[in-house]
Amino acid sequence: MGSGRRIAATLNRVGYLHLPGGGQIVVDGRYGYVGHMAPPHGTTILDLAEPAHPRVIAQVSVPGDIHSH
């Protein structure tokens, strides 16, 4: 078994938020930024102050042929 599987086996889900088309994710302090690779294209900004209950605080939309990340 590779080390990636060992690390994944120790992860615990804290919260969940359905975000279609999610791609790259960056967390900075209490905020999360999700760059969407598929519709809805753009970036979603999350408030992660309560990790068990993440919430969308903003969405930046872009045309489908433009990447926001």
Coordinates of C-alpha atoms in Angstrom, one line a residue:
M1 CA 0.0 0.0 0.0
G2 CA 1.4 3.4 -0.9
S3 CA 1.8 6.2 1.6
G4 CA -1.2 8.1 0.0
R5 CA -3.6 5.4 1.1
R6 CA -2.2 5.4 4.6
I7 CA -2.7 9.2 4.9
A8 CA -6.2 9.0 3.4
A9 CA -7.1 6.3 5.9
T10 CA -6.5 8.8 8.8
L11 CA -8.8 11.5 7.4
N12 CA -12.1 12.3 9.0
R13 CA -14.9 14.2 7.4
V14 CA -15.7 17.3 9.5
G15 CA -18.3 18.9 7.2
Y16 CA -19.7 18.7 3.7
L17 CA -20.9 21.2 1.1
H18 CA -22.0 20.1 -2.4
L19 CA -20.1 22.3 -4.9
P20 CA -20.5 21.0 -8.5
G21 CA -17.5 21.3 -10.8
G22 CA -15.0 21.9 -8.0
G23 CA -11.3 21.7 -8.9
Q24 CA -8.6 23.5 -7.1
I25 CA -9.1 24.3 -3.4
V26 CA -7.1 26.8 -1.3
V27 CA -7.7 27.4 2.4
D28 CA -6.4 30.6 4.0
G29 CA -7.4 31.1 7.7
R30 CA -11.2 30.9 8.0
Y31 CA -11.8 31.2 4.2
G32 CA -11.8 28.6 1.5
Y33 CA -11.6 29.3 -2.2
V34 CA -12.8 26.7 -4.8
G35 CA -11.8 27.2 -8.5
H36 CA -14.4 25.4 -10.6
M37 CA -13.1 23.3 -13.5
A38 CA -16.7 22.5 -14.8
P39 CA -20.0 24.3 -14.5
P40 CA -20.6 26.5 -12.7
H41 CA -17.3 28.1 -13.9
G42 CA -15.7 30.6 -11.6
T43 CA -14.7 30.7 -8.0
T44 CA -16.7 30.1 -4.9
I45 CA -15.6 31.7 -1.6
L46 CA -16.4 29.9 1.6
D47 CA -16.6 30.8 5.3
L48 CA -15.0 28.0 7.2
A49 CA -15.3 29.5 10.7
E50 CA -17.5 26.5 11.6
P51 CA -15.9 23.6 9.7
A52 CA -18.9 21.4 10.3
H53 CA -21.1 23.9 8.6
P54 CA -19.2 25.6 5.7
R55 CA -21.2 28.2 3.9
V56 CA -20.9 30.0 0.6
I57 CA -20.3 33.8 1.1
A58 CA -19.6 34.8 -2.5
Q59 CA -19.4 33.4 -6.0
V60 CA -17.5 34.9 -8.9
S61 CA -18.8 33.7 -12.3
V62 CA -16.8 33.6 -15.5
P63 CA -17.7 32.5 -19.0
G64 CA -17.2 28.7 -19.6
D65 CA -14.0 29.1 -21.7
I66 CA -12.1 31.0 -19.0
H67 CA -10.4 29.5 -15.9
S68 CA -10.6 31.6 -12.7
H69 CA -7.7 29.7 -11.1

